[in-house]
Amino acid sequence: MPVTCTGQDRTLTAAVSGEVDHHGARDIMAELYRQIDRTLPRKLTLDLGGVSFMDSSGIALLLGARRRLGELGGALYVVNVPAQAARVLRAAGIDRLISWEE
């Protein structure tokens, strides 16, 4: 599974692994939305430490998660962003919308 979710007390952590591309992002987002709808978190920590590649589909993943959390009055935190993924996100200007830790 490209995403593993754990949570308690309205805090959800999702560890993403593998390639976040056209094919992988769809499965990741589907599972992430299922977990968000199940737990209704106030805080989602998206751990990208296991991501080996990210393209523009990763941008859609982050923006979708941010929107979904905003609907719940929650916040998105992104941690362990690999250098390649950070370059993709910065090129698209995502660093102005979502802060993260590398």
mmCIF file of N, CA and C in Angstrom:
data_model
loop_
_atom_site.group_PDB
_atom_site.id
_atom_site.type_symbol
_atom_site.label_atom_id
_atom_site.label_comp_id
_atom_site.label_asym_id
_atom_site.label_seq_id
_atom_site.Cartn_x
_atom_site.Cartn_y
_atom_site.Cartn_z
ATOM 1 N N MET A 1 0.856 -1.184 0.000
ATOM 2 C CA MET A 1 0.000 0.000 0.000
ATOM 3 C C MET A 1 0.895 1.239 0.000
ATOM 4 N N PRO A 2 0.635 2.180 -0.892
ATOM 5 C CA PRO A 2 1.491 3.370 -0.984
ATOM 6 C C PRO A 2 1.278 4.396 0.125
ATOM 7 N N VAL A 3 0.256 4.206 0.963
ATOM 8 C CA VAL A 3 0.028 5.116 2.089
ATOM 9 C C VAL A 3 -0.431 4.303 3.293
ATOM 10 N N THR A 4 0.179 4.608 4.436
ATOM 11 C CA THR A 4 -0.184 3.951 5.681
ATOM 12 C C THR A 4 -0.640 5.024 6.651
ATOM 13 N N CYS A 5 -1.858 4.863 7.167
ATOM 14 C CA CYS A 5 -2.435 5.880 8.044
ATOM 15 C C CYS A 5 -2.567 5.363 9.468
ATOM 16 N N THR A 6 -2.246 6.224 10.403
ATOM 17 C CA THR A 6 -2.456 5.948 11.813
ATOM 18 C C THR A 6 -3.062 7.197 12.427
ATOM 19 N N GLY A 7 -3.854 7.010 13.457
ATOM 20 C CA GLY A 7 -4.437 8.199 14.062
ATOM 21 C C GLY A 7 -5.121 7.921 15.380
ATOM 22 N N GLN A 8 -5.285 9.006 16.116
ATOM 23 C CA GLN A 8 -6.038 8.987 17.362
ATOM 24 C C GLN A 8 -6.321 10.424 17.771
ATOM 25 N N ASP A 9 -7.375 10.624 18.522
ATOM 26 C CA ASP A 9 -7.733 11.951 19.032
ATOM 27 C C ASP A 9 -7.760 13.013 17.934
ATOM 28 N N ARG A 10 -8.406 12.695 16.810
ATOM 29 C CA ARG A 10 -8.589 13.627 15.689
ATOM 30 C C ARG A 10 -7.272 14.130 15.100
ATOM 31 N N THR A 11 -6.233 13.295 15.248
ATOM 32 C CA THR A 11 -4.952 13.553 14.603
ATOM 33 C C THR A 11 -4.661 12.355 13.708
ATOM 34 N N LEU A 12 -4.374 12.626 12.452
ATOM 35 C CA LEU A 12 -4.111 11.558 11.486
ATOM 36 C C LEU A 12 -2.716 11.758 10.905
ATOM 37 N N THR A 13 -1.963 10.671 10.837
ATOM 38 C CA THR A 13 -0.653 10.689 10.200
ATOM 39 C C THR A 13 -0.699 9.729 9.027
ATOM 40 N N ALA A 14 -0.271 10.216 7.867
ATOM 41 C CA ALA A 14 -0.257 9.395 6.665
ATOM 42 C C ALA A 14 1.160 9.353 6.116
ATOM 43 N N ALA A 15 1.754 8.173 6.095
ATOM 44 C CA ALA A 15 3.097 7.979 5.559
ATOM 45 C C ALA A 15 2.972 7.477 4.128
ATOM 46 N N VAL A 16 3.489 8.256 3.192
ATOM 47 C CA VAL A 16 3.401 7.941 1.769
ATOM 48 C C VAL A 16 4.724 7.345 1.320
ATOM 49 N N SER A 17 4.651 6.308 0.480
ATOM 50 C CA SER A 17 5.873 5.690 -0.024
ATOM 51 C C SER A 17 5.737 5.404 -1.511
ATOM 52 N N GLY A 18 6.868 5.254 -2.146
ATOM 53 C CA GLY A 18 6.882 4.928 -3.568
ATOM 54 C C GLY A 18 6.786 6.157 -4.450
ATOM 55 N N GLU A 19 6.264 5.952 -5.651
ATOM 56 C CA GLU A 19 6.163 7.016 -6.634
ATOM 57 C C GLU A 19 4.797 7.697 -6.559
ATOM 58 N N VAL A 20 4.811 9.006 -6.480
ATOM 59 C CA VAL A 20 3.574 9.791 -6.497
ATOM 60 C C VAL A 20 3.479 10.367 -7.899
ATOM 61 N N ASP A 21 2.948 9.541 -8.797
ATOM 62 C CA ASP A 21 2.765 9.927 -10.184
ATOM 63 C C ASP A 21 1.302 9.723 -10.554
ATOM 64 N N HIS A 22 0.995 9.796 -11.822
ATOM 65 C CA HIS A 22 -0.389 9.687 -12.285
ATOM 66 C C HIS A 22 -1.095 8.453 -11.723
ATOM 67 N N HIS A 23 -0.431 7.333 -11.715
ATOM 68 C CA HIS A 23 -1.046 6.089 -11.269
ATOM 69 C C HIS A 23 -1.100 6.000 -9.741
ATOM 70 N N GLY A 24 -0.010 6.302 -9.080
ATOM 71 C CA GLY A 24 0.060 6.161 -7.632
ATOM 72 C C GLY A 24 -0.755 7.186 -6.869
ATOM 73 N N ALA A 25 -0.802 8.420 -7.360
ATOM 74 C CA ALA A 25 -1.496 9.489 -6.637
ATOM 75 C C ALA A 25 -2.987 9.199 -6.490
ATOM 76 N N ARG A 26 -3.577 8.588 -7.484
ATOM 77 C CA ARG A 26 -5.010 8.262 -7.426
ATOM 78 C C ARG A 26 -5.307 7.318 -6.258
ATOM 79 N N ASP A 27 -4.494 6.273 -6.104
ATOM 80 C CA ASP A 27 -4.684 5.321 -5.006
ATOM 81 C C ASP A 27 -4.400 5.972 -3.654
ATOM 82 N N ILE A 28 -3.358 6.786 -3.598
ATOM 83 C CA ILE A 28 -3.010 7.471 -2.361
ATOM 84 C C ILE A 28 -4.144 8.398 -1.934
ATOM 85 N N MET A 29 -4.652 9.188 -2.866
ATOM 86 C CA MET A 29 -5.720 10.127 -2.547
ATOM 87 C C MET A 29 -6.994 9.399 -2.119
ATOM 88 N N ALA A 30 -7.333 8.311 -2.784
ATOM 89 C CA ALA A 30 -8.528 7.554 -2.414
ATOM 90 C C ALA A 30 -8.428 7.048 -0.973
ATOM 91 N N GLU A 31 -7.288 6.473 -0.617
ATOM 92 C CA GLU A 31 -7.106 5.975 0.751
ATOM 93 C C GLU A 31 -7.062 7.117 1.754
ATOM 94 N N LEU A 32 -6.399 8.194 1.391
ATOM 95 C CA LEU A 32 -6.315 9.353 2.281
ATOM 96 C C LEU A 32 -7.695 9.936 2.546
ATOM 97 N N TYR A 33 -8.506 10.078 1.513
ATOM 98 C CA TYR A 33 -9.872 10.593 1.691
ATOM 99 C C TYR A 33 -10.711 9.649 2.554
ATOM 100 N N ARG A 34 -10.550 8.333 2.352
ATOM 101 C CA ARG A 34 -11.280 7.366 3.196
ATOM 102 C C ARG A 34 -10.929 7.566 4.666
ATOM 103 N N GLN A 35 -9.631 7.716 4.939
ATOM 104 C CA GLN A 35 -9.186 7.880 6.324
ATOM 105 C C GLN A 35 -9.620 9.227 6.902
ATOM 106 N N ILE A 36 -9.575 10.272 6.095
ATOM 107 C CA ILE A 36 -10.030 11.586 6.561
ATOM 108 C C ILE A 36 -11.517 11.533 6.890
ATOM 109 N N ASP A 37 -12.305 10.920 6.019
ATOM 110 C CA ASP A 37 -13.750 10.819 6.255
ATOM 111 C C ASP A 37 -14.060 9.956 7.476
ATOM 112 N N ARG A 38 -13.224 8.972 7.738
ATOM 113 C CA ARG A 38 -13.434 8.072 8.880
ATOM 114 C C ARG A 38 -13.065 8.732 10.200
ATOM 115 N N THR A 39 -11.934 9.457 10.225
ATOM 116 C CA THR A 39 -11.421 9.991 11.490
ATOM 117 C C THR A 39 -11.755 11.460 11.736
ATOM 118 N N LEU A 40 -12.135 12.201 10.665
ATOM 119 C CA LEU A 40 -12.442 13.639 10.774
ATOM 120 C C LEU A 40 -11.364 14.383 11.573
ATOM 121 N N PRO A 41 -10.123 14.315 11.094
ATOM 122 C CA PRO A 41 -9.017 14.894 11.870
ATOM 123 C C PRO A 41 -9.025 16.417 11.888
ATOM 124 N N ARG A 42 -8.477 16.966 12.954
ATOM 125 C CA ARG A 42 -8.203 18.401 13.051
ATOM 126 C C ARG A 42 -6.789 18.681 12.562
ATOM 127 N N LYS A 43 -5.973 17.628 12.538
ATOM 128 C CA LYS A 43 -4.586 17.757 12.095
ATOM 129 C C LYS A 43 -4.235 16.530 11.264
ATOM 130 N N LEU A 44 -3.695 16.784 10.075
ATOM 131 C CA LEU A 44 -3.182 15.715 9.228
ATOM 132 C C LEU A 44 -1.710 15.981 8.989
ATOM 133 N N THR A 45 -0.881 15.020 9.362
ATOM 134 C CA THR A 45 0.544 15.088 9.073
ATOM 135 C C THR A 45 0.809 14.135 7.917
ATOM 136 N N LEU A 46 1.257 14.692 6.820
ATOM 137 C CA LEU A 46 1.569 13.911 5.634
ATOM 138 C C LEU A 46 3.084 13.733 5.584
ATOM 139 N N ASP A 47 3.541 12.506 5.798
ATOM 140 C CA ASP A 47 4.972 12.179 5.838
ATOM 141 C C ASP A 47 5.386 11.651 4.472
ATOM 142 N N LEU A 48 6.202 12.419 3.760
ATOM 143 C CA LEU A 48 6.636 12.049 2.414
ATOM 144 C C LEU A 48 8.017 11.405 2.406
ATOM 145 N N GLY A 49 8.508 10.994 3.560
ATOM 146 C CA GLY A 49 9.848 10.434 3.668
ATOM 147 C C GLY A 49 10.106 9.216 2.802
ATOM 148 N N GLY A 50 9.088 8.455 2.489
ATOM 149 C CA GLY A 50 9.251 7.257 1.670
ATOM 150 C C GLY A 50 9.011 7.470 0.188
ATOM 151 N N VAL A 51 8.809 8.710 -0.223
ATOM 152 C CA VAL A 51 8.522 9.008 -1.632
ATOM 153 C C VAL A 51 9.819 8.978 -2.440
ATOM 154 N N SER A 52 9.828 8.168 -3.486
ATOM 155 C CA SER A 52 11.014 8.050 -4.332
ATOM 156 C C SER A 52 10.936 8.943 -5.567
ATOM 157 N N PHE A 53 9.733 9.369 -5.941
ATOM 158 C CA PHE A 53 9.546 10.235 -7.105
ATOM 159 C C PHE A 53 8.205 10.944 -6.975
ATOM 160 N N MET A 54 8.161 12.211 -7.401
ATOM 161 C CA MET A 54 6.904 12.946 -7.412
ATOM 162 C C MET A 54 6.847 13.799 -8.670
ATOM 163 N N ASP A 55 5.672 13.796 -9.325
ATOM 164 C CA ASP A 55 5.450 14.704 -10.439
ATOM 165 C C ASP A 55 4.277 15.611 -10.086
ATOM 166 N N SER A 56 3.663 16.214 -11.065
ATOM 167 C CA SER A 56 2.581 17.162 -10.796
ATOM 168 C C SER A 56 1.388 16.519 -10.094
ATOM 169 N N SER A 57 1.262 15.218 -10.148
ATOM 170 C CA SER A 57 0.191 14.534 -9.425
ATOM 171 C C SER A 57 0.348 14.722 -7.918
ATOM 172 N N GLY A 58 1.580 14.877 -7.466
ATOM 173 C CA GLY A 58 1.827 15.147 -6.047
ATOM 174 C C GLY A 58 1.306 16.503 -5.634
ATOM 175 N N ILE A 59 1.349 17.455 -6.552
ATOM 176 C CA ILE A 59 0.791 18.780 -6.280
ATOM 177 C C ILE A 59 -0.707 18.656 -6.039
ATOM 178 N N ALA A 60 -1.385 17.920 -6.915
ATOM 179 C CA ALA A 60 -2.822 17.711 -6.756
ATOM 180 C C ALA A 60 -3.134 16.994 -5.441
ATOM 181 N N LEU A 61 -2.291 16.051 -5.066
ATOM 182 C CA LEU A 61 -2.466 15.328 -3.808
ATOM 183 C C LEU A 61 -2.422 16.276 -2.612
ATOM 184 N N LEU A 62 -1.409 17.139 -2.570
ATOM 185 C CA LEU A 62 -1.277 18.075 -1.454
ATOM 186 C C LEU A 62 -2.405 19.093 -1.433
ATOM 187 N N LEU A 63 -2.745 19.632 -2.584
ATOM 188 C CA LEU A 63 -3.826 20.624 -2.621
ATOM 189 C C LEU A 63 -5.167 20.005 -2.257
ATOM 190 N N GLY A 64 -5.398 18.774 -2.695
ATOM 191 C CA GLY A 64 -6.641 18.087 -2.344
ATOM 192 C C GLY A 64 -6.739 17.813 -0.850
ATOM 193 N N ALA A 65 -5.631 17.375 -0.263
ATOM 194 C CA ALA A 65 -5.612 17.118 1.178
ATOM 195 C C ALA A 65 -5.814 18.414 1.957
ATOM 196 N N ARG A 66 -5.182 19.474 1.497
ATOM 197 C CA ARG A 66 -5.326 20.787 2.157
ATOM 198 C C ARG A 66 -6.777 21.259 2.105
ATOM 199 N N ARG A 67 -7.406 21.110 0.943
ATOM 200 C CA ARG A 67 -8.810 21.517 0.788
ATOM 201 C C ARG A 67 -9.718 20.689 1.700
ATOM 202 N N ARG A 68 -9.501 19.391 1.717
ATOM 203 C CA ARG A 68 -10.353 18.504 2.519
ATOM 204 C C ARG A 68 -10.225 18.830 4.011
ATOM 205 N N LEU A 69 -8.996 19.082 4.469
ATOM 206 C CA LEU A 69 -8.785 19.441 5.878
ATOM 207 C C LEU A 69 -9.415 20.791 6.186
ATOM 208 N N GLY A 70 -9.310 21.724 5.250
ATOM 209 C CA GLY A 70 -9.929 23.037 5.434
ATOM 210 C C GLY A 70 -11.429 22.938 5.611
ATOM 211 N N GLU A 71 -12.070 22.027 4.898
ATOM 212 C CA GLU A 71 -13.508 21.808 5.036
ATOM 213 C C GLU A 71 -13.867 21.347 6.448
ATOM 214 N N LEU A 72 -12.935 20.668 7.102
ATOM 215 C CA LEU A 72 -13.160 20.156 8.454
ATOM 216 C C LEU A 72 -12.649 21.113 9.525
ATOM 217 N N GLY A 73 -12.105 22.253 9.103
ATOM 218 C CA GLY A 73 -11.520 23.189 10.061
ATOM 219 C C GLY A 73 -10.190 22.704 10.593
ATOM 220 N N GLY A 74 -9.542 21.830 9.841
ATOM 221 C CA GLY A 74 -8.268 21.261 10.270
ATOM 222 C C GLY A 74 -7.096 21.861 9.531
ATOM 223 N N ALA A 75 -5.925 21.352 9.853
ATOM 224 C CA ALA A 75 -4.684 21.856 9.269
ATOM 225 C C ALA A 75 -3.853 20.709 8.727
ATOM 226 N N LEU A 76 -3.127 20.997 7.650
ATOM 227 C CA LEU A 76 -2.240 20.034 7.011
ATOM 228 C C LEU A 76 -0.797 20.385 7.342
ATOM 229 N N TYR A 77 -0.026 19.381 7.738
ATOM 230 C CA TYR A 77 1.405 19.521 7.985
ATOM 231 C C TYR A 77 2.105 18.504 7.100
ATOM 232 N N VAL A 78 3.132 18.934 6.399
ATOM 233 C CA VAL A 78 3.878 18.041 5.513
ATOM 234 C C VAL A 78 5.310 17.960 6.033
ATOM 235 N N VAL A 79 5.785 16.737 6.218
ATOM 236 C CA VAL A 79 7.117 16.532 6.784
ATOM 237 C C VAL A 79 7.920 15.572 5.914
ATOM 238 N N ASN A 80 9.242 15.625 6.104
ATOM 239 C CA ASN A 80 10.183 14.716 5.440
ATOM 240 C C ASN A 80 10.054 14.742 3.918
ATOM 241 N N VAL A 81 10.002 15.947 3.361
ATOM 242 C CA VAL A 81 9.871 16.094 1.912
ATOM 243 C C VAL A 81 11.230 15.836 1.257
ATOM 244 N N PRO A 82 11.317 14.833 0.382
ATOM 245 C CA PRO A 82 12.582 14.560 -0.312
ATOM 246 C C PRO A 82 12.949 15.724 -1.244
ATOM 247 N N ALA A 83 14.232 15.839 -1.541
ATOM 248 C CA ALA A 83 14.731 16.947 -2.357
ATOM 249 C C ALA A 83 14.042 17.019 -3.724
ATOM 250 N N GLN A 84 13.861 15.892 -4.387
ATOM 251 C CA GLN A 84 13.232 15.897 -5.715
ATOM 252 C C GLN A 84 11.800 16.401 -5.624
ATOM 253 N N ALA A 85 11.052 15.944 -4.639
ATOM 254 C CA ALA A 85 9.669 16.388 -4.464
ATOM 255 C C ALA A 85 9.618 17.872 -4.113
ATOM 256 N N ALA A 86 10.552 18.333 -3.296
ATOM 257 C CA ALA A 86 10.599 19.751 -2.932
ATOM 258 C C ALA A 86 10.818 20.624 -4.162
ATOM 259 N N ARG A 87 11.649 20.176 -5.091
ATOM 260 C CA ARG A 87 11.878 20.942 -6.323
ATOM 261 C C ARG A 87 10.595 21.058 -7.138
ATOM 262 N N VAL A 88 9.851 19.963 -7.248
ATOM 263 C CA VAL A 88 8.583 19.974 -7.990
ATOM 264 C C VAL A 88 7.601 20.931 -7.327
ATOM 265 N N LEU A 89 7.487 20.844 -6.017
ATOM 266 C CA LEU A 89 6.529 21.683 -5.286
ATOM 267 C C LEU A 89 6.916 23.161 -5.356
ATOM 268 N N ARG A 90 8.196 23.450 -5.227
ATOM 269 C CA ARG A 90 8.644 24.853 -5.317
ATOM 270 C C ARG A 90 8.428 25.418 -6.720
ATOM 271 N N ALA A 91 8.688 24.628 -7.740
ATOM 272 C CA ALA A 91 8.514 25.090 -9.126
ATOM 273 C C ALA A 91 7.069 25.487 -9.391
ATOM 274 N N ALA A 92 6.145 24.830 -8.722
ATOM 275 C CA ALA A 92 4.721 25.132 -8.889
ATOM 276 C C ALA A 92 4.237 26.204 -7.917
ATOM 277 N N GLY A 93 5.103 26.658 -7.022
ATOM 278 C CA GLY A 93 4.709 27.687 -6.059
ATOM 279 C C GLY A 93 3.923 27.169 -4.867
ATOM 280 N N ILE A 94 3.937 25.866 -4.672
ATOM 281 C CA ILE A 94 3.193 25.269 -3.562
ATOM 282 C C ILE A 94 3.772 25.698 -2.218
ATOM 283 N N ASP A 95 5.046 26.050 -2.189
ATOM 284 C CA ASP A 95 5.662 26.485 -0.927
ATOM 285 C C ASP A 95 5.048 27.788 -0.414
ATOM 286 N N ARG A 96 4.325 28.510 -1.258
ATOM 287 C CA ARG A 96 3.629 29.718 -0.796
ATOM 288 C C ARG A 96 2.274 29.406 -0.187
ATOM 289 N N LEU A 97 1.762 28.197 -0.452
ATOM 290 C CA LEU A 97 0.448 27.792 0.066
ATOM 291 C C LEU A 97 0.542 26.834 1.245
ATOM 292 N N ILE A 98 1.538 25.969 1.181
ATOM 293 C CA ILE A 98 1.709 24.906 2.188
ATOM 294 C C ILE A 98 3.151 24.938 2.665
ATOM 295 N N SER A 99 3.330 25.014 3.972
ATOM 296 C CA SER A 99 4.699 24.953 4.489
ATOM 297 C C SER A 99 5.029 23.488 4.788
ATOM 298 N N TRP A 100 6.303 23.169 4.682
ATOM 299 C CA TRP A 100 6.733 21.804 4.956
ATOM 300 C C TRP A 100 8.128 21.785 5.538
ATOM 301 N N GLU A 101 8.474 20.616 6.053
ATOM 302 C CA GLU A 101 9.801 20.365 6.584
ATOM 303 C C GLU A 101 10.479 19.351 5.676
ATOM 304 N N GLU A 102 11.716 19.661 5.301
ATOM 305 C CA GLU A 102 12.460 18.712 4.461
ATOM 306 C C GLU A 102 13.199 17.725 5.312
#
